[in-house]
Structure formats: structure tokens, C-alpha cells
Amino acid sequence: MRAMLLAAVALAATPALAGGGDPAAAATAWAKLVDQGRYGESWRQAGALFRNGVTKAGWAQMVGRVRQPLGVVVSRRLTSQARSRSLPGAPDGDYDTLHFATVFTHKSSAVETIVLAREPSGWRVDGYFIR
């Protein structure tokens, strides 16, 4: 399956998903919103770049088309994490890219990539990809 860009960068959300100093916790909490089909809430919880790159309705349509055929998440395991100061097409900042080995009911081996940016309110998701 080819890599699919599901979203690109976003603005602050509630402290519950900000993850404080732990980008892995923020990424996991955000991914659970997507797992539950709460696409509008995941858009609201995303970072500024994300929200500026896709409308709430556009995100819901895009992510729904990709995620629904995969079924429910059976397991998700963090496999790698890398900090950086820059990303292609994004301003310099504090970024963390996380890769998860994810098993869905209809896809036994997927890699989810979640890119976060540190914003004043905490870590926010700015990119989400599945392959």
C-alpha cells in the first residue's frame, strides 16, 4: 500500500491532549480520537500547521476514506522516534516524528507516522501518514 498523507500541520487544542513534555503520549491520545472516528475532534486537537492545511470537513472525509476500510486498531506499538528542528515545507521549530507498528482488523501490518510540533500549549499533531 502506498504511503498516504492524511494531514499536514495545526493550532493549539485542549491540555488533555497536549502531552506536556511527552510527544509520544500526545500522539497516542490524538490517534485514539481517530481510532474512535472522532475526526472533527482530532482536527480540533491538531496543531496550527495541520489546521491551516486542511479544513475540518476535508480532514474528516480524507481520514475516513483511508481508516474505515482498515477496521479497528488491534494494537499500536511505538517503533521509533526522532526529534528535529526542521521539516520540509514547515518553518523551523521543535518537531518529533514517531513511527508506530499498527495492526488493524483488516490490515495486519501497517506503519503509522505521526509528526508533532511543540506549540506554546504543548505537543500538537501536524502530520499523519499510513502505509
PDB file of C-alpha atoms in Angstrom:
ATOM      1  CA  MET A   1       0.000   0.000   0.000  1.00  0.00           C
ATOM      2  CA  ARG A   2       1.469   3.354  -0.935  1.00  0.00           C
ATOM      3  CA  ALA A   3       2.085   5.950   1.714  1.00  0.00           C
ATOM      4  CA  MET A   4      -0.849   8.255   2.174  1.00  0.00           C
ATOM      5  CA  LEU A   5      -0.655  11.722   3.514  1.00  0.00           C
ATOM      6  CA  LEU A   6      -3.708  12.186   5.628  1.00  0.00           C
ATOM      7  CA  ALA A   7      -2.940  15.547   7.032  1.00  0.00           C
ATOM      8  CA  ALA A   8      -0.344  18.192   7.206  1.00  0.00           C
ATOM      9  CA  VAL A   9       0.170  20.653  10.239  1.00  0.00           C
ATOM     10  CA  ALA A  10      -2.084  22.516  13.055  1.00  0.00           C
ATOM     11  CA  LEU A  11      -3.162  25.029  16.024  1.00  0.00           C
ATOM     12  CA  ALA A  12      -3.493  24.512  19.830  1.00  0.00           C
ATOM     13  CA  ALA A  13      -6.077  22.275  21.482  1.00  0.00           C
ATOM     14  CA  THR A  14      -7.042  21.148  24.955  1.00  0.00           C
ATOM     15  CA  PRO A  15      -4.400  20.455  27.610  1.00  0.00           C
ATOM     16  CA  ALA A  16      -5.556  16.831  27.926  1.00  0.00           C
ATOM     17  CA  LEU A  17      -4.004  16.005  24.567  1.00  0.00           C
ATOM     18  CA  ALA A  18      -1.094  18.416  24.729  1.00  0.00           C
ATOM     19  CA  GLY A  19       1.092  15.685  26.210  1.00  0.00           C
ATOM     20  CA  GLY A  20       3.130  18.230  28.170  1.00  0.00           C
ATOM     21  CA  GLY A  21       6.715  17.148  27.627  1.00  0.00           C
ATOM     22  CA  ASP A  22       5.842  13.740  26.185  1.00  0.00           C
ATOM     23  CA  PRO A  23       5.201  13.766  22.433  1.00  0.00           C
ATOM     24  CA  ALA A  24       4.511  10.004  22.435  1.00  0.00           C
ATOM     25  CA  ALA A  25       1.643  10.496  24.900  1.00  0.00           C
ATOM     26  CA  ALA A  26       0.239  13.349  22.812  1.00  0.00           C
ATOM     27  CA  ALA A  27       0.480  11.292  19.605  1.00  0.00           C
ATOM     28  CA  THR A  28      -1.186   8.278  21.191  1.00  0.00           C
ATOM     29  CA  ALA A  29      -4.045  10.318  22.664  1.00  0.00           C
ATOM     30  CA  TRP A  30      -4.629  12.017  19.312  1.00  0.00           C
ATOM     31  CA  ALA A  31      -4.524   8.699  17.418  1.00  0.00           C
ATOM     32  CA  LYS A  32      -7.188   7.316  19.761  1.00  0.00           C
ATOM     33  CA  LEU A  33      -9.545  10.087  18.620  1.00  0.00           C
ATOM     34  CA  VAL A  34      -9.005   8.956  15.033  1.00  0.00           C
ATOM     35  CA  ASP A  35      -9.467   5.302  16.102  1.00  0.00           C
ATOM     36  CA  GLN A  36     -12.848   6.228  17.598  1.00  0.00           C
ATOM     37  CA  GLY A  37     -13.952   8.005  14.414  1.00  0.00           C
ATOM     38  CA  ARG A  38     -13.870  11.356  16.217  1.00  0.00           C
ATOM     39  CA  TYR A  39     -12.361  13.064  13.194  1.00  0.00           C
ATOM     40  CA  GLY A  40     -13.697  16.539  13.961  1.00  0.00           C
ATOM     41  CA  GLU A  41     -12.236  16.374  17.453  1.00  0.00           C
ATOM     42  CA  SER A  42      -8.898  15.118  16.106  1.00  0.00           C
ATOM     43  CA  TRP A  43      -8.831  18.121  13.756  1.00  0.00           C
ATOM     44  CA  ARG A  44      -9.575  20.484  16.665  1.00  0.00           C
ATOM     45  CA  GLN A  45      -6.822  18.861  18.734  1.00  0.00           C
ATOM     46  CA  ALA A  46      -4.244  19.099  15.936  1.00  0.00           C
ATOM     47  CA  GLY A  47      -1.581  21.766  15.548  1.00  0.00           C
ATOM     48  CA  ALA A  48      -1.653  25.077  13.679  1.00  0.00           C
ATOM     49  CA  LEU A  49       0.030  23.812  10.516  1.00  0.00           C
ATOM     50  CA  PHE A  50      -2.400  20.894  10.274  1.00  0.00           C
ATOM     51  CA  ARG A  51      -5.492  23.043  10.682  1.00  0.00           C
ATOM     52  CA  ASN A  52      -4.183  25.604   8.219  1.00  0.00           C
ATOM     53  CA  GLY A  53      -3.527  22.848   5.677  1.00  0.00           C
ATOM     54  CA  VAL A  54      -6.900  21.094   5.676  1.00  0.00           C
ATOM     55  CA  THR A  55     -10.461  22.012   6.650  1.00  0.00           C
ATOM     56  CA  LYS A  56     -12.268  20.051   9.323  1.00  0.00           C
ATOM     57  CA  ALA A  57     -14.667  18.628   6.721  1.00  0.00           C
ATOM     58  CA  GLY A  58     -11.819  17.843   4.332  1.00  0.00           C
ATOM     59  CA  TRP A  59      -9.917  16.036   7.070  1.00  0.00           C
ATOM     60  CA  ALA A  60     -12.953  14.003   8.106  1.00  0.00           C
ATOM     61  CA  GLN A  61     -13.561  12.921   4.523  1.00  0.00           C
ATOM     62  CA  MET A  62      -9.909  12.118   3.825  1.00  0.00           C
ATOM     63  CA  VAL A  63      -9.172  10.189   7.008  1.00  0.00           C
ATOM     64  CA  GLY A  64     -12.498   8.358   6.928  1.00  0.00           C
ATOM     65  CA  ARG A  65     -11.836   7.051   3.397  1.00  0.00           C
ATOM     66  CA  VAL A  66      -8.469   5.680   4.477  1.00  0.00           C
ATOM     67  CA  ARG A  67      -9.140   4.445   8.013  1.00  0.00           C
ATOM     68  CA  GLN A  68     -12.593   2.858   7.792  1.00  0.00           C
ATOM     69  CA  PRO A  69     -11.566   0.049   5.392  1.00  0.00           C
ATOM     70  CA  LEU A  70      -8.719  -0.907   7.735  1.00  0.00           C
ATOM     71  CA  GLY A  71     -11.091  -1.790  10.571  1.00  0.00           C
ATOM     72  CA  VAL A  72     -10.393  -1.239  14.235  1.00  0.00           C
ATOM     73  CA  VAL A  73      -6.966  -0.980  15.807  1.00  0.00           C
ATOM     74  CA  VAL A  74      -5.900  -4.259  17.394  1.00  0.00           C
ATOM     75  CA  SER A  75      -2.527  -2.966  18.587  1.00  0.00           C
ATOM     76  CA  ARG A  76      -0.211   0.021  18.175  1.00  0.00           C
ATOM     77  CA  ARG A  77       3.447  -0.065  19.226  1.00  0.00           C
ATOM     78  CA  LEU A  78       5.938   2.802  19.057  1.00  0.00           C
ATOM     79  CA  THR A  79       8.919   1.645  16.974  1.00  0.00           C
ATOM     80  CA  SER A  80      10.945   4.830  16.529  1.00  0.00           C
ATOM     81  CA  GLN A  81      11.020   8.469  17.488  1.00  0.00           C
ATOM     82  CA  ALA A  82      13.221  11.279  16.165  1.00  0.00           C
ATOM     83  CA  ARG A  83      13.486  14.957  17.094  1.00  0.00           C
ATOM     84  CA  SER A  84      14.340  17.606  14.527  1.00  0.00           C
ATOM     85  CA  ARG A  85      14.456  21.387  14.165  1.00  0.00           C
ATOM     86  CA  SER A  86      13.160  21.447  10.597  1.00  0.00           C
ATOM     87  CA  LEU A  87      10.820  19.593   8.263  1.00  0.00           C
ATOM     88  CA  PRO A  88      10.268  20.015   4.520  1.00  0.00           C
ATOM     89  CA  GLY A  89       7.678  22.730   3.871  1.00  0.00           C
ATOM     90  CA  ALA A  90       7.418  23.754   7.524  1.00  0.00           C
ATOM     91  CA  PRO A  91       9.012  26.614   9.450  1.00  0.00           C
ATOM     92  CA  ASP A  92      11.906  25.810  11.757  1.00  0.00           C
ATOM     93  CA  GLY A  93      10.665  24.629  15.132  1.00  0.00           C
ATOM     94  CA  ASP A  94      10.738  21.721  17.576  1.00  0.00           C
ATOM     95  CA  TYR A  95       9.383  18.594  15.859  1.00  0.00           C
ATOM     96  CA  ASP A  96       9.092  14.960  16.828  1.00  0.00           C
ATOM     97  CA  THR A  97       8.368  12.212  14.292  1.00  0.00           C
ATOM     98  CA  LEU A  98       7.025   8.945  15.671  1.00  0.00           C
ATOM     99  CA  HIS A  99       6.528   5.650  13.840  1.00  0.00           C
ATOM    100  CA  PHE A 100       4.083   3.054  15.122  1.00  0.00           C
ATOM    101  CA  ALA A 101       3.682  -0.570  14.064  1.00  0.00           C
ATOM    102  CA  THR A 102      -0.087  -0.856  13.960  1.00  0.00           C
ATOM    103  CA  VAL A 103      -2.306  -3.882  13.476  1.00  0.00           C
ATOM    104  CA  PHE A 104      -5.848  -3.308  12.209  1.00  0.00           C
ATOM    105  CA  THR A 105      -8.556  -5.953  11.881  1.00  0.00           C
ATOM    106  CA  HIS A 106      -8.292  -5.764   8.064  1.00  0.00           C
ATOM    107  CA  LYS A 107      -4.572  -4.928   7.741  1.00  0.00           C
ATOM    108  CA  SER A 108      -2.134  -6.902   9.827  1.00  0.00           C
ATOM    109  CA  SER A 109       0.941  -4.776   9.208  1.00  0.00           C
ATOM    110  CA  ALA A 110       0.786  -1.009   8.885  1.00  0.00           C
ATOM    111  CA  VAL A 111       3.119   1.816   9.788  1.00  0.00           C
ATOM    112  CA  GLU A 112       1.565   4.988  11.145  1.00  0.00           C
ATOM    113  CA  THR A 113       3.755   8.066  11.158  1.00  0.00           C
ATOM    114  CA  ILE A 114       2.684  10.939  13.387  1.00  0.00           C
ATOM    115  CA  VAL A 115       4.543  14.236  13.247  1.00  0.00           C
ATOM    116  CA  LEU A 116       4.193  16.617  16.180  1.00  0.00           C
ATOM    117  CA  ALA A 117       5.293  20.195  16.749  1.00  0.00           C
ATOM    118  CA  ARG A 118       5.850  21.827  20.100  1.00  0.00           C
ATOM    119  CA  GLU A 119       3.467  24.754  20.435  1.00  0.00           C
ATOM    120  CA  PRO A 120       3.070  27.065  23.458  1.00  0.00           C
ATOM    121  CA  SER A 121       0.269  24.815  24.775  1.00  0.00           C
ATOM    122  CA  GLY A 122       2.220  21.560  24.283  1.00  0.00           C
ATOM    123  CA  TRP A 123       2.821  18.954  21.584  1.00  0.00           C
ATOM    124  CA  ARG A 124       0.335  19.027  18.677  1.00  0.00           C
ATOM    125  CA  VAL A 125      -0.061  16.710  15.700  1.00  0.00           C
ATOM    126  CA  ASP A 126       0.894  18.338  12.416  1.00  0.00           C
ATOM    127  CA  GLY A 127       1.053  15.287  10.164  1.00  0.00           C
ATOM    128  CA  TYR A 128      -0.422  11.817   9.944  1.00  0.00           C
ATOM    129  CA  PHE A 129       0.518   9.153   7.395  1.00  0.00           C
ATOM    130  CA  ILE A 130      -0.297   5.449   6.980  1.00  0.00           C
ATOM    131  CA  ARG A 131       1.481   2.938   4.808  1.00  0.00           C
TER     132      ARG A 131
END
